[in-house]
CSV table of C-alpha atoms in Angstrom, one decimal:
chain,number,residue,atom,x,y,z
A,955,PRO,CA,68.5,120.6,178.0
A,956,MET,CA,69.7,117.1,179.0
A,957,GLY,CA,66.8,115.6,177.1
A,958,SER,CA,67.7,117.6,174.1
A,959,GLU,CA,71.4,116.4,174.2
A,960,ARG,CA,70.2,112.8,174.6
A,961,MET,CA,68.0,113.2,171.6
A,962,GLU,CA,70.8,114.8,169.6
A,963,MET,CA,73.2,111.9,170.5
A,964,ARG,CA,70.6,109.3,169.5
A,965,LYS,CA,70.0,111.0,166.1
A,966,ARG,CA,73.8,111.0,165.5
A,967,GLN,CA,74.0,107.3,166.4
A,968,MET,CA,71.2,106.5,164.1
A,969,SER,CA,72.7,108.5,161.3
A,970,THR,CA,76.0,106.8,161.7
A,971,ALA,CA,74.4,103.4,161.7
A,972,GLN,CA,72.6,104.2,158.4
A,973,GLU,CA,75.7,105.5,156.8
A,974,THR,CA,77.9,102.5,157.7
A,975,PRO,CA,76.3,99.9,155.3
A,976,GLY,CA,76.5,102.4,152.5
A,977,SER,CA,80.2,102.9,153.2
A,978,ALA,CA,80.8,99.2,153.3
A,979,GLN,CA,78.9,98.7,150.1
A,980,THR,CA,81.0,101.4,148.4
A,981,GLN,CA,84.2,99.7,149.6
A,982,ASN,CA,83.0,96.4,148.4
A,983,ASN,CA,82.2,97.9,145.0
A,984,MET,CA,85.6,99.5,144.8
A,985,GLY,CA,87.2,96.1,145.8
A,986,THR,CA,85.3,94.3,143.0
A,987,ARG,CA,86.2,96.9,140.4
A,988,GLY,CA,89.8,96.7,141.5
A,989,SER,CA,90.0,92.9,141.1
A,990,ASN,CA,88.6,93.3,137.5
A,991,ALA,CA,91.0,96.1,136.6
A,992,CYS,CA,93.6,95.6,134.0
A,993,CYS,CA,97.0,94.7,135.5
A,994,PHE,CA,98.7,97.3,133.2
A,995,CYS,CA,96.5,100.4,133.5
A,996,TRP,CA,94.7,99.5,136.8
A,997,CYS,CA,91.5,101.1,135.6
A,998,CYS,CA,88.0,100.3,136.7
A,999,CYS,CA,86.6,99.5,133.2
A,1000,CYS,CA,85.2,96.0,133.2
A,1001,SER,CA,85.9,95.6,129.4
A,1002,CYS,CA,89.6,96.1,130.0
A,1003,SER,CA,91.3,92.7,129.9
A,1004,CYS,CA,94.7,91.5,131.0
A,1005,LEU,CA,97.0,90.6,128.0
A,1006,THR,CA,98.5,87.7,130.0
A,1007,VAL,CA,95.1,86.1,130.5
A,1008,ARG,CA,94.2,86.8,126.8
A,1009,ASN,CA,97.4,85.0,125.6
A,1010,GLN,CA,96.7,82.1,127.9
A,1011,ASP,CA,93.2,81.8,126.4
A,1012,GLU,CA,94.5,81.9,122.9
A,1013,GLU,CA,97.1,79.2,123.6
A,1014,ARG,CA,94.4,77.1,125.2
A,1015,ALA,CA,92.2,77.5,122.1
A,1016,ARG,CA,95.0,76.5,119.8
A,1017,THR,CA,95.7,73.4,121.9
A,1018,THR,CA,92.0,72.4,121.9
A,1019,SER,CA,91.8,73.0,118.2
A,1020,HIS,CA,94.7,70.7,117.6
A,1021,GLU,CA,93.1,68.0,119.8
A,1022,LEU,CA,89.9,68.3,117.9
A,1023,GLN,CA,91.7,68.0,114.6
A,1024,THR,CA,93.3,64.7,115.5
A,1025,GLU,CA,90.0,63.2,116.9
A,1026,GLY,CA,88.5,60.8,114.5
A,1027,ILE,CA,91.7,60.3,112.5
A,1028,PRO,CA,92.7,56.6,112.4
A,1029,ASN,CA,95.7,56.0,114.6
A,1030,CYS,CA,97.6,54.1,111.8
A,1031,GLU,CA,97.3,52.2,108.6
A,1032,GLU,CA,96.7,48.5,108.9
A,1033,SER,CA,100.0,46.7,108.7
A,1034,PRO,CA,101.9,43.9,110.3
A,1035,ALA,CA,104.5,44.7,112.9
A,1036,PRO,CA,107.8,45.8,111.4
A,1037,THR,CA,110.8,43.5,111.5
A,1038,LEU,CA,114.2,44.4,112.7
A,1039,GLU,CA,115.5,44.4,109.1
A,1040,GLU,CA,112.7,46.8,108.0
A,1041,VAL,CA,113.4,49.2,110.8
A,1042,ASN,CA,117.1,49.1,110.0
A,1043,ALA,CA,116.3,49.8,106.4
A,1044,TRP,CA,114.4,53.0,107.3
A,1045,ALA,CA,117.7,54.5,108.4
A,1046,GLN,CA,119.1,53.9,104.9
A,1047,SER,CA,116.8,56.2,103.0
A,1048,PHE,CA,113.5,58.1,103.4
A,1049,ASP,CA,112.1,56.3,100.4
A,1050,LYS,CA,112.4,53.0,102.2
A,1051,LEU,CA,110.7,54.4,105.3
A,1052,MET,CA,107.8,55.7,103.2
A,1053,LEU,CA,107.4,52.5,101.2
A,1054,THR,CA,106.0,50.4,104.0
A,1055,PRO,CA,102.8,51.1,106.0
A,1056,ALA,CA,104.7,50.3,109.3
A,1057,GLY,CA,107.3,52.9,108.4
A,1058,ARG,CA,104.6,55.5,107.6
A,1059,ASN,CA,102.9,54.7,110.9
A,1060,ALA,CA,106.0,55.2,112.9
A,1061,PHE,CA,106.9,58.4,111.1
A,1062,ARG,CA,103.4,59.7,111.4
A,1063,GLU,CA,103.5,59.1,115.2
A,1064,PHE,CA,106.6,61.2,115.3
A,1065,LEU,CA,105.1,63.9,113.2
A,1066,ARG,CA,102.2,64.1,115.6
A,1067,THR,CA,104.6,65.0,118.4
A,1068,GLU,CA,105.8,67.9,116.3
A,1069,PHE,CA,102.3,69.0,115.3
A,1070,SER,CA,102.9,68.4,111.6
A,1071,GLU,CA,100.9,65.2,111.0
A,1072,GLU,CA,99.0,67.0,108.3
A,1073,ASN,CA,102.0,66.6,106.0
A,1074,MET,CA,101.7,62.8,106.1
A,1075,LEU,CA,97.8,62.9,105.9
A,1076,PHE,CA,98.0,65.1,102.8
A,1077,TRP,CA,100.6,62.8,101.2
A,1078,MET,CA,98.4,59.8,101.9
A,1079,ALA,CA,95.3,61.5,100.6
A,1080,CYS,CA,97.1,62.3,97.3
A,1081,GLU,CA,98.1,58.6,97.0
A,1082,GLU,CA,94.6,57.5,97.5
A,1083,LEU,CA,93.4,60.0,94.9
A,1084,LYS,CA,95.7,58.5,92.4
A,1085,GLN,CA,94.0,55.1,92.8
A,1086,GLU,CA,90.6,56.5,91.7
A,1087,SER,CA,89.2,56.2,88.2
A,1088,ASN,CA,85.6,57.4,88.6
A,1089,LYS,CA,85.4,61.0,87.5
A,1090,SER,CA,82.8,62.1,90.1
A,1091,VAL,CA,84.7,60.4,92.9
A,1092,ILE,CA,87.9,62.1,91.8
A,1093,GLU,CA,86.2,65.5,91.8
A,1094,GLU,CA,84.8,65.0,95.3
A,1095,LYS,CA,88.0,63.7,96.8
A,1096,ALA,CA,90.0,66.6,95.1
A,1097,ARG,CA,87.6,69.1,96.6
A,1098,LEU,CA,88.0,67.5,100.1
A,1099,ILE,CA,91.8,67.5,99.8
A,1100,TYR,CA,91.7,71.2,98.8
A,1101,GLU,CA,89.4,72.2,101.7
A,1102,ASP,CA,91.4,70.1,104.2
A,1103,TYR,CA,95.0,70.8,103.3
A,1104,ILE,CA,95.3,73.6,100.7
A,1105,SER,CA,92.7,76.2,101.8
A,1106,ILE,CA,94.2,79.0,104.0
A,1107,LEU,CA,91.1,78.7,106.1
A,1108,SER,CA,91.9,75.1,107.1
A,1109,PRO,CA,93.6,74.4,110.5
A,1110,LYS,CA,95.4,71.5,108.7
A,1111,GLU,CA,96.8,73.7,105.8
A,1112,VAL,CA,100.2,72.4,104.5
A,1113,SER,CA,103.0,74.7,103.7
A,1114,LEU,CA,103.3,75.3,99.9
A,1115,ASP,CA,104.9,78.0,97.8
A,1116,SER,CA,102.9,80.4,95.6
A,1117,ARG,CA,103.9,78.7,92.4
A,1118,VAL,CA,102.5,75.3,93.5
A,1119,ARG,CA,99.3,77.0,94.8
A,1120,GLU,CA,98.7,78.6,91.4
A,1121,VAL,CA,99.2,75.2,89.7
A,1122,ILE,CA,96.6,73.6,92.1
A,1123,ASN,CA,94.1,76.4,91.5
A,1124,ARG,CA,94.4,75.9,87.7
A,1125,ASN,CA,94.1,72.1,88.1
A,1126,MET,CA,91.0,72.4,90.2
A,1127,LEU,CA,89.1,73.8,87.2
A,1128,GLU,CA,89.1,70.2,86.0
A,1129,PRO,CA,90.3,67.9,88.8
A,1130,SER,CA,92.2,64.7,88.0
A,1131,GLN,CA,94.2,62.0,89.9
A,1132,HIS,CA,97.2,64.2,89.4
A,1133,THR,CA,95.8,67.6,90.5
A,1134,PHE,CA,98.1,67.7,93.5
A,1135,ASP,CA,101.2,66.0,92.2
A,1136,ASP,CA,103.4,69.1,92.5
A,1137,ALA,CA,102.2,69.8,96.0
A,1138,GLN,CA,102.6,66.2,97.0
A,1139,LEU,CA,106.2,66.3,95.8
A,1140,GLN,CA,106.9,69.5,97.7
A,1141,ILE,CA,105.5,68.1,100.9
A,1142,TYR,CA,107.4,64.8,100.4
A,1143,THR,CA,110.6,66.8,100.0
A,1144,LEU,CA,109.9,68.9,103.1
A,1145,MET,CA,109.3,65.8,105.2
A,1146,HIS,CA,112.5,64.2,103.8
A,1147,ARG,CA,114.7,67.2,104.5
A,1148,ASP,CA,113.2,68.6,107.7
A,1149,SER,CA,111.4,65.9,109.7
A,1150,TYR,CA,113.2,62.6,108.6
A,1151,PRO,CA,116.6,63.4,110.2
A,1152,ARG,CA,114.9,64.3,113.5
A,1153,PHE,CA,112.8,61.1,113.4
A,1154,MET,CA,116.0,59.0,113.0
A,1155,ASN,CA,117.3,60.6,116.2
A,1156,SER,CA,113.9,60.5,118.0
A,1157,ALA,CA,113.0,58.4,121.1
A,1158,ILE,CA,110.2,56.8,119.0
A,1159,TYR,CA,112.6,55.3,116.5
A,1160,LYS,CA,115.3,54.4,119.0
A,1161,GLU,CA,112.9,52.6,121.3
A,1162,LEU,CA,111.4,50.6,118.4
A,1163,LEU,CA,114.8,49.6,117.2
A,1164,ARG,CA,115.9,48.6,120.8
A,1165,SER,CA,112.8,46.6,121.4
A,1166,LEU,CA,113.1,44.6,118.1
A,1167,SER,CA,116.8,44.1,118.7
A,1168,GLU,CA,116.1,42.6,122.2
A,1169,LYS,CA,113.5,40.3,120.7
A,1170,SER,CA,115.9,39.2,118.0
A,1171,ILE,CA,118.5,38.3,120.6
A,1172,GLU,CA,116.0,36.4,122.7
A,1173,ALA,CA,114.9,34.4,119.7
C-alpha cells in the first residue's frame, strides 16, 4: 500500500509538471493578445487597430509627404541680396514685393512655414509659361502645370473655384501661354489678401529688416 501511494504521488507530480508549461504558454498567449487588443473594445482580434495609433500614422505620412514634395525644389531664385530700401518698399504694396526676386524669395520662405508654398510655385510656373513661344514646349509645360497644381490628385493642388477650373479645362484643349491666366490671378489675389499681411508681421520679415537696418547704421 505504501508503494502504491508513492507511485500515485509520483504520477501526480509528473502530471503537474507537464501541465505547468502548457498553462504558462496559455498565459503568455493571453498576454500577447491583450497587448494587441484595441484600446476601445479590448478584444483579442489582431486586425483591430487603435484609432490613436492610426491617426498618428496618418499625420506622420502627411508630414513625410510634404517633406518629399519640397525635396528637389530650388531654395530660391537667383538674385542679389535685397537692400534696406527694397525691403521697406515691400511693406508699401504686395505688387512691389512680387516684382523683385529677393521679395519673392523672402515671401516664398514664409509660405513654406505655412505649408502653402505651392501658391508661389504655381504663380512662378505661369510666369515662365508666358515667356514661351514654341508650341510643343507650351503644350508640355501646360500639361506639367496642370498635373502639378490643378489636378485634384496632386499633393500640390492649389485652391481654385469651380468657374476657374472650367476655364482651365476648356483651355487645355488647345494650350497657350495664357491657359492659366484666370487661375494665376486668383492665386495672386489669395496670396495678397491672405498671406501677405501675415508675412509683414512675421519673424522672417522683421528679422531681415532689423539686420539690414543695423548694417545701414554701421555703414
